[in-house]
Amino acid sequence: IADMPHVAVLPGPSSWYKDYPIAEGARQSPINIAPEEAVYDHGLPPISLHYDNCTSTNISNNGHSVVVEFDDVDDRSVIQGGPLENAYRLKQFHFHWGGKGCHGSEHTVAGKTYTSELHLVHWNAAKYSSFAEAAVAPDGLAVLGVFLEVRDERGGLNKITDSLYMVKFKGTVTDFRDFNPNCLLPSSLKYWTYPGSLTTPPLYESVTWIVLTEPICVSEKQMGKFRTLLFNSEEEEQRTRMENNFRPPQPLKGRTVRASFK
Ligand SMILES: NS(=O)(=O)/N=C1/NCCO1
Ligand SMILES: [Zn+2]
């Protein structure tokens, strides 16, 4: 036994149900979006994003992704409209990506995967007094999903990719001020929306998903910088590249995906 190999097995999505039974719940995310099955809802207003006064504070590696956090003490940066009854406050954004190649997104569109997916996480501060309280409420969170596909470089992403070397290891964080996520949005705000969950443990079924149909383009070089991040902390001997940090699509279980467009 003493000479057992030190192979750390990362508990992947397929074993999360053991610690988080909700993993097999009725409104889990991500899902495969089938555009032909989506129901156009003419009652769905456009979504409106107010990020101009947003205050980014830091960028960090939490061992699952790279996260940019925002000051969420007031409604200076919110998403509203669309399927949302209230304004939801921007708390953080992060990404999911693959290894080399075109997989890496969490949601898929008619089975198509993208190289990455950006999640802008917001919480319902009109009804709840903290992110933690909102995170366990069925209408507590709203996550805006943006697909990234490999083509030309996206200028607005460079401030992030040029900072990644400072958060290489799990548990590292560094100041990251004056970043406005408007520069990471596509020209169209056409979206699909459905009731879902966090895609990472604890997988709470508290997310109204708003997934934009139009991807943004990023370069292979920019994606390569995400893959220089590590899952491990500097103290650990293991050096495992941070990639394929996406959960695969989950059963729809009778949910309807609504489209904001015909
Ligand atoms: N991938 S996700 O559903 O946005 N997951 C989380 N976890 C904390 C905030 O957003
Ligand atoms: Zn995410």
mmCIF file of C-alpha atoms and ligand atoms in Angstrom:
data_model
loop_
_atom_site.group_PDB
_atom_site.id
_atom_site.type_symbol
_atom_site.label_atom_id
_atom_site.label_comp_id
_atom_site.label_asym_id
_atom_site.label_seq_id
_atom_site.Cartn_x
_atom_site.Cartn_y
_atom_site.Cartn_z
ATOM 1 C CA ILE A 1 0.000 0.000 0.000
ATOM 2 C CA ALA A 2 2.847 2.331 0.900
ATOM 3 C CA ASP A 3 3.942 2.552 -2.725
ATOM 4 C CA MET A 4 0.438 3.456 -4.010
ATOM 5 C CA PRO A 5 0.860 6.070 -6.779
ATOM 6 C CA HIS A 6 -0.032 9.640 -5.816
ATOM 7 C CA VAL A 7 -2.584 9.991 -8.557
ATOM 8 C CA ALA A 8 -5.100 12.622 -7.527
ATOM 9 C CA VAL A 9 -8.434 11.769 -9.073
ATOM 10 C CA LEU A 10 -10.413 14.994 -9.547
ATOM 11 C CA PRO A 11 -13.999 14.123 -8.613
ATOM 12 C CA GLY A 12 -15.706 14.978 -11.888
ATOM 13 C CA PRO A 13 -19.308 15.971 -12.624
ATOM 14 C CA SER A 14 -20.440 12.319 -12.834
ATOM 15 C CA SER A 15 -19.770 11.790 -9.119
ATOM 16 C CA TRP A 16 -21.130 15.087 -7.764
ATOM 17 C CA TYR A 17 -24.531 13.409 -7.007
ATOM 18 C CA LYS A 18 -22.925 11.560 -4.071
ATOM 19 C CA ASP A 19 -22.283 14.762 -2.135
ATOM 20 C CA TYR A 20 -24.917 16.882 -3.900
ATOM 21 C CA PRO A 21 -28.056 14.785 -4.606
ATOM 22 C CA ILE A 22 -29.602 17.864 -6.307
ATOM 23 C CA ALA A 23 -27.234 16.970 -9.184
ATOM 24 C CA GLU A 24 -30.070 14.683 -10.318
ATOM 25 C CA GLY A 25 -32.751 17.325 -9.740
ATOM 26 C CA ALA A 26 -35.475 18.584 -12.046
ATOM 27 C CA ARG A 27 -33.849 21.897 -13.052
ATOM 28 C CA GLN A 28 -30.144 21.233 -13.497
ATOM 29 C CA SER A 29 -27.760 23.128 -15.784
ATOM 30 C CA PRO A 30 -26.257 23.294 -18.312
ATOM 31 C CA ILE A 31 -28.546 21.874 -21.017
ATOM 32 C CA ASN A 32 -28.433 21.340 -24.748
ATOM 33 C CA ILE A 33 -30.490 24.144 -26.297
ATOM 34 C CA ALA A 34 -32.538 22.900 -29.271
ATOM 35 C CA PRO A 35 -33.459 26.082 -31.169
ATOM 36 C CA GLU A 36 -36.282 24.276 -33.025
ATOM 37 C CA GLU A 37 -37.923 23.346 -29.719
ATOM 38 C CA ALA A 38 -37.492 26.785 -28.147
ATOM 39 C CA VAL A 39 -40.808 28.646 -27.744
ATOM 40 C CA TYR A 40 -40.837 32.234 -29.011
ATOM 41 C CA ASP A 41 -42.470 34.330 -26.274
ATOM 42 C CA HIS A 42 -43.609 37.716 -27.629
ATOM 43 C CA GLY A 43 -44.254 38.784 -24.028
ATOM 44 C CA LEU A 44 -40.529 38.545 -23.238
ATOM 45 C CA PRO A 45 -39.062 42.068 -23.135
ATOM 46 C CA PRO A 46 -35.435 42.656 -24.141
ATOM 47 C CA ILE A 47 -32.829 42.266 -21.443
ATOM 48 C CA SER A 48 -31.123 45.477 -20.365
ATOM 49 C CA LEU A 49 -27.610 45.543 -18.983
ATOM 50 C CA HIS A 50 -26.397 48.515 -16.942
ATOM 51 C CA TYR A 51 -22.678 47.922 -16.442
ATOM 52 C CA ASP A 52 -21.384 51.449 -17.005
ATOM 53 C CA ASN A 53 -20.911 52.196 -13.300
ATOM 54 C CA CYS A 54 -19.692 48.731 -12.421
ATOM 55 C CA THR A 55 -16.760 48.418 -10.020
ATOM 56 C CA SER A 56 -14.551 45.399 -10.575
ATOM 57 C CA THR A 57 -12.368 44.669 -7.535
ATOM 58 C CA ASN A 58 -10.216 41.620 -8.108
ATOM 59 C CA ILE A 59 -9.386 38.631 -10.276
ATOM 60 C CA SER A 60 -8.739 35.233 -8.678
ATOM 61 C CA ASN A 61 -8.202 31.532 -9.288
ATOM 62 C CA ASN A 62 -10.625 29.558 -7.086
ATOM 63 C CA GLY A 63 -9.442 26.133 -8.232
ATOM 64 C CA HIS A 64 -12.391 25.760 -10.618
ATOM 65 C CA SER A 65 -12.123 28.854 -12.848
ATOM 66 C CA VAL A 66 -10.786 32.390 -13.056
ATOM 67 C CA VAL A 67 -13.228 34.837 -11.463
ATOM 68 C CA VAL A 68 -13.531 38.651 -11.708
ATOM 69 C CA GLU A 69 -15.480 40.010 -8.732
ATOM 70 C CA PHE A 70 -17.506 43.210 -8.462
ATOM 71 C CA ASP A 71 -18.536 45.512 -5.643
ATOM 72 C CA ASP A 72 -22.208 44.570 -5.140
ATOM 73 C CA VAL A 73 -23.180 46.861 -2.233
ATOM 74 C CA ASP A 74 -25.664 48.767 -4.390
ATOM 75 C CA ASP A 75 -27.405 48.607 -7.776
ATOM 76 C CA ARG A 76 -24.596 50.263 -9.716
ATOM 77 C CA SER A 77 -24.342 47.302 -12.156
ATOM 78 C CA VAL A 78 -27.445 45.270 -12.882
ATOM 79 C CA ILE A 79 -29.246 43.151 -15.400
ATOM 80 C CA GLN A 80 -33.013 43.568 -15.761
ATOM 81 C CA GLY A 81 -35.874 42.968 -18.149
ATOM 82 C CA GLY A 82 -36.196 39.763 -20.104
ATOM 83 C CA PRO A 83 -37.638 37.040 -17.861
ATOM 84 C CA LEU A 84 -36.576 38.883 -14.702
ATOM 85 C CA GLU A 85 -39.104 40.538 -12.362
ATOM 86 C CA ASN A 86 -36.468 42.644 -10.627
ATOM 87 C CA ALA A 87 -33.038 44.092 -11.249
ATOM 88 C CA TYR A 88 -30.312 41.576 -10.391
ATOM 89 C CA ARG A 89 -26.945 42.833 -9.166
ATOM 90 C CA LEU A 90 -23.672 41.797 -10.885
ATOM 91 C CA LYS A 91 -21.485 39.846 -8.441
ATOM 92 C CA GLN A 92 -18.837 38.168 -10.575
ATOM 93 C CA PHE A 93 -18.031 36.665 -13.935
ATOM 94 C CA HIS A 94 -15.943 33.612 -14.805
ATOM 95 C CA PHE A 95 -15.316 31.244 -17.693
ATOM 96 C CA HIS A 96 -15.471 27.546 -18.614
ATOM 97 C CA TRP A 97 -13.217 26.157 -21.329
ATOM 98 C CA GLY A 98 -11.812 22.969 -22.865
ATOM 99 C CA GLY A 99 -8.388 21.681 -23.845
ATOM 100 C CA LYS A 100 -7.272 22.368 -27.415
ATOM 101 C CA GLY A 101 -10.126 22.320 -29.961
ATOM 102 C CA CYS A 102 -13.680 23.521 -29.987
ATOM 103 C CA HIS A 103 -15.228 21.954 -26.894
ATOM 104 C CA GLY A 104 -15.339 23.746 -23.552
ATOM 105 C CA SER A 105 -18.710 25.463 -23.306
ATOM 106 C CA GLU A 106 -21.327 24.223 -20.838
ATOM 107 C CA HIS A 107 -24.501 24.899 -22.810
ATOM 108 C CA THR A 108 -24.603 23.442 -26.309
ATOM 109 C CA VAL A 109 -26.755 24.591 -29.237
ATOM 110 C CA ALA A 110 -28.277 21.761 -31.275
ATOM 111 C CA GLY A 111 -25.355 19.689 -29.993
ATOM 112 C CA LYS A 112 -22.741 22.260 -31.042
ATOM 113 C CA THR A 113 -20.100 23.024 -28.419
ATOM 114 C CA TYR A 114 -18.134 26.270 -28.302
ATOM 115 C CA THR A 115 -14.550 26.687 -27.149
ATOM 116 C CA SER A 116 -15.597 28.529 -24.001
ATOM 117 C CA GLU A 117 -18.510 30.083 -22.154
ATOM 118 C CA LEU A 118 -18.536 33.289 -20.095
ATOM 119 C CA HIS A 119 -20.930 33.471 -17.126
ATOM 120 C CA LEU A 120 -21.949 36.807 -15.637
ATOM 121 C CA VAL A 121 -23.502 35.991 -12.254
ATOM 122 C CA HIS A 122 -26.146 38.309 -10.757
ATOM 123 C CA TRP A 123 -28.318 38.080 -7.618
ATOM 124 C CA ASN A 124 -31.811 39.355 -6.780
ATOM 125 C CA ALA A 125 -30.991 42.096 -4.305
ATOM 126 C CA ALA A 126 -34.568 43.428 -4.489
ATOM 127 C CA LYS A 127 -35.822 40.326 -2.650
ATOM 128 C CA TYR A 128 -32.776 38.973 -0.780
ATOM 129 C CA SER A 129 -30.183 40.595 1.448
ATOM 130 C CA SER A 130 -27.095 38.694 0.305
ATOM 131 C CA PHE A 131 -25.755 36.570 -2.526
ATOM 132 C CA ALA A 132 -25.694 33.559 -0.175
ATOM 133 C CA GLU A 133 -29.369 34.004 0.685
ATOM 134 C CA ALA A 134 -30.296 34.524 -2.978
ATOM 135 C CA ALA A 135 -28.214 31.521 -4.097
ATOM 136 C CA VAL A 136 -30.655 29.099 -2.422
ATOM 137 C CA ALA A 137 -33.852 30.791 -3.661
ATOM 138 C CA PRO A 138 -35.607 29.641 -6.858
ATOM 139 C CA ASP A 139 -35.610 33.240 -8.204
ATOM 140 C CA GLY A 140 -32.376 34.223 -6.499
ATOM 141 C CA LEU A 141 -29.821 34.265 -9.309
ATOM 142 C CA ALA A 142 -29.615 35.249 -12.965
ATOM 143 C CA VAL A 143 -26.632 34.118 -15.015
ATOM 144 C CA LEU A 144 -25.966 35.617 -18.440
ATOM 145 C CA GLY A 145 -24.144 33.117 -20.652
ATOM 146 C CA VAL A 146 -21.998 34.222 -23.597
ATOM 147 C CA PHE A 147 -20.386 31.715 -25.992
ATOM 148 C CA LEU A 148 -16.777 32.226 -27.108
ATOM 149 C CA GLU A 149 -15.595 30.797 -30.419
ATOM 150 C CA VAL A 150 -12.056 30.682 -31.770
ATOM 151 C CA ARG A 151 -11.556 33.112 -34.665
ATOM 152 C CA ASP A 152 -10.069 36.567 -34.445
ATOM 153 C CA GLU A 153 -8.693 38.053 -31.246
ATOM 154 C CA ARG A 154 -11.095 39.915 -28.932
ATOM 155 C CA GLY A 155 -9.348 43.083 -27.754
ATOM 156 C CA GLY A 156 -11.478 43.443 -24.638
ATOM 157 C CA LEU A 157 -10.300 40.043 -23.386
ATOM 158 C CA ASN A 158 -6.615 41.021 -23.297
ATOM 159 C CA LYS A 159 -6.794 42.829 -19.945
ATOM 160 C CA ILE A 160 -7.980 39.509 -18.520
ATOM 161 C CA THR A 161 -5.619 37.163 -20.380
ATOM 162 C CA ASP A 162 -2.646 39.441 -19.598
ATOM 163 C CA SER A 163 -3.458 39.169 -15.883
ATOM 164 C CA LEU A 164 -3.790 35.373 -15.747
ATOM 165 C CA TYR A 165 -0.099 34.797 -14.951
ATOM 166 C CA MET A 166 -0.732 36.588 -11.618
ATOM 167 C CA VAL A 167 -3.417 34.056 -10.617
ATOM 168 C CA LYS A 168 -1.773 30.894 -11.935
ATOM 169 C CA PHE A 169 -2.331 28.934 -8.728
ATOM 170 C CA LYS A 170 -5.548 28.037 -6.884
ATOM 171 C CA GLY A 171 -6.098 30.498 -4.059
ATOM 172 C CA THR A 172 -4.299 33.428 -5.685
ATOM 173 C CA VAL A 173 -6.012 36.822 -6.117
ATOM 174 C CA THR A 174 -4.889 40.202 -7.367
ATOM 175 C CA ASP A 175 -6.420 43.670 -7.774
ATOM 176 C CA PHE A 176 -8.401 44.083 -10.978
ATOM 177 C CA ARG A 177 -9.986 47.536 -11.247
ATOM 178 C CA ASP A 178 -11.967 49.430 -13.885
ATOM 179 C CA PHE A 179 -12.884 46.418 -15.991
ATOM 180 C CA ASN A 180 -16.249 46.818 -17.707
ATOM 181 C CA PRO A 181 -17.701 43.547 -19.084
ATOM 182 C CA ASN A 182 -19.530 45.492 -21.829
ATOM 183 C CA CYS A 183 -16.416 44.804 -23.935
ATOM 184 C CA LEU A 184 -17.128 41.063 -23.762
ATOM 185 C CA LEU A 185 -20.686 41.229 -25.126
ATOM 186 C CA PRO A 186 -21.782 40.413 -28.690
ATOM 187 C CA SER A 187 -23.669 42.956 -30.785
ATOM 188 C CA SER A 188 -27.004 41.131 -30.448
ATOM 189 C CA LEU A 189 -28.737 40.557 -27.112
ATOM 190 C CA LYS A 190 -31.073 37.923 -28.596
ATOM 191 C CA TYR A 191 -31.370 35.174 -25.980
ATOM 192 C CA TRP A 192 -32.793 31.878 -24.855
ATOM 193 C CA THR A 193 -33.988 31.608 -21.240
ATOM 194 C CA TYR A 194 -34.908 28.697 -18.981
ATOM 195 C CA PRO A 195 -35.010 27.835 -15.246
ATOM 196 C CA GLY A 196 -31.842 26.048 -14.146
ATOM 197 C CA SER A 197 -29.068 25.710 -11.603
ATOM 198 C CA LEU A 198 -25.494 26.477 -10.753
ATOM 199 C CA THR A 199 -23.310 24.240 -12.927
ATOM 200 C CA THR A 200 -20.757 23.796 -10.140
ATOM 201 C CA PRO A 201 -21.321 22.378 -6.651
ATOM 202 C CA PRO A 202 -23.484 23.069 -4.664
ATOM 203 C CA LEU A 203 -25.588 23.030 -7.902
ATOM 204 C CA TYR A 204 -28.403 25.067 -6.302
ATOM 205 C CA GLU A 205 -31.555 25.275 -8.475
ATOM 206 C CA SER A 206 -31.728 29.042 -8.145
ATOM 207 C CA VAL A 207 -30.658 30.306 -11.575
ATOM 208 C CA THR A 208 -32.709 31.964 -14.284
ATOM 209 C CA TRP A 209 -30.432 31.307 -17.270
ATOM 210 C CA ILE A 210 -30.213 33.890 -20.044
ATOM 211 C CA VAL A 211 -27.995 32.545 -22.854
ATOM 212 C CA LEU A 212 -27.092 34.903 -25.703
ATOM 213 C CA THR A 213 -27.403 33.380 -29.168
ATOM 214 C CA GLU A 214 -24.476 35.313 -30.736
ATOM 215 C CA PRO A 215 -20.963 34.172 -29.731
ATOM 216 C CA ILE A 216 -17.994 36.514 -29.400
ATOM 217 C CA CYS A 217 -14.742 35.670 -31.161
ATOM 218 C CA VAL A 218 -11.467 35.082 -29.348
ATOM 219 C CA SER A 219 -8.080 33.879 -30.620
ATOM 220 C CA GLU A 220 -6.409 30.516 -29.991
ATOM 221 C CA LYS A 221 -3.560 32.476 -28.392
ATOM 222 C CA GLN A 222 -5.972 34.072 -25.908
ATOM 223 C CA MET A 223 -7.532 30.683 -25.096
ATOM 224 C CA GLY A 224 -4.042 29.243 -24.613
ATOM 225 C CA LYS A 225 -3.460 31.705 -21.781
ATOM 226 C CA PHE A 226 -6.518 30.360 -19.903
ATOM 227 C CA ARG A 227 -4.928 26.916 -20.132
ATOM 228 C CA THR A 228 -1.770 28.113 -18.338
ATOM 229 C CA LEU A 229 -3.855 28.386 -15.156
ATOM 230 C CA LEU A 230 -3.556 25.491 -12.699
ATOM 231 C CA PHE A 231 -6.158 23.631 -10.620
ATOM 232 C CA ASN A 232 -3.625 23.320 -7.782
ATOM 233 C CA SER A 233 -2.239 25.689 -5.200
ATOM 234 C CA GLU A 234 1.467 26.599 -5.148
ATOM 235 C CA GLU A 235 1.962 24.424 -2.036
ATOM 236 C CA GLU A 236 0.694 21.248 -3.708
ATOM 237 C CA GLU A 237 3.236 19.186 -5.593
ATOM 238 C CA GLN A 238 0.684 18.377 -8.306
ATOM 239 C CA ARG A 239 0.666 20.664 -11.334
ATOM 240 C CA THR A 240 -2.570 20.050 -13.250
ATOM 241 C CA ARG A 241 -3.460 22.508 -16.021
ATOM 242 C CA MET A 242 -6.869 24.138 -15.606
ATOM 243 C CA GLU A 243 -8.884 22.990 -18.611
ATOM 244 C CA ASN A 244 -12.155 21.135 -19.352
ATOM 245 C CA ASN A 245 -13.742 22.849 -16.330
ATOM 246 C CA PHE A 246 -17.217 22.485 -17.817
ATOM 247 C CA ARG A 247 -20.197 20.366 -16.748
ATOM 248 C CA PRO A 248 -21.816 18.464 -19.647
ATOM 249 C CA PRO A 249 -25.495 19.063 -20.577
ATOM 250 C CA GLN A 250 -28.091 17.708 -18.118
ATOM 251 C CA PRO A 251 -31.596 16.277 -18.740
ATOM 252 C CA LEU A 252 -34.229 18.876 -19.636
ATOM 253 C CA LYS A 253 -36.888 17.045 -17.533
ATOM 254 C CA GLY A 254 -39.819 18.731 -19.196
ATOM 255 C CA ARG A 255 -38.583 22.310 -19.020
ATOM 256 C CA THR A 256 -39.393 24.781 -21.786
ATOM 257 C CA VAL A 257 -36.679 26.954 -23.268
ATOM 258 C CA ARG A 258 -38.098 30.318 -24.367
ATOM 259 C CA ALA A 259 -36.666 32.447 -27.146
ATOM 260 C CA SER A 260 -36.729 36.244 -27.196
ATOM 261 C CA PHE A 261 -36.843 36.122 -31.006
ATOM 262 C CA LYS A 262 -38.754 34.465 -33.829
HETATM 263 N N1 LIG B 1 -21.189 28.091 -13.479
HETATM 264 S S1 LIG B 1 -22.234 28.867 -12.554
HETATM 265 O O1 LIG B 1 -23.530 28.214 -12.687
HETATM 266 O O2 LIG B 1 -22.266 30.296 -12.888
HETATM 267 N N2 LIG B 1 -21.750 28.624 -11.056
HETATM 268 C C1 LIG B 1 -21.552 29.502 -10.089
HETATM 269 N N3 LIG B 1 -21.097 29.227 -8.849
HETATM 270 C C2 LIG B 1 -21.003 30.370 -8.058
HETATM 271 C C3 LIG B 1 -21.509 31.439 -8.966
HETATM 272 O O3 LIG B 1 -21.801 30.826 -10.236
HETATM 273 ZN ZN ZN B 2 -20.149 29.131 -14.743
#
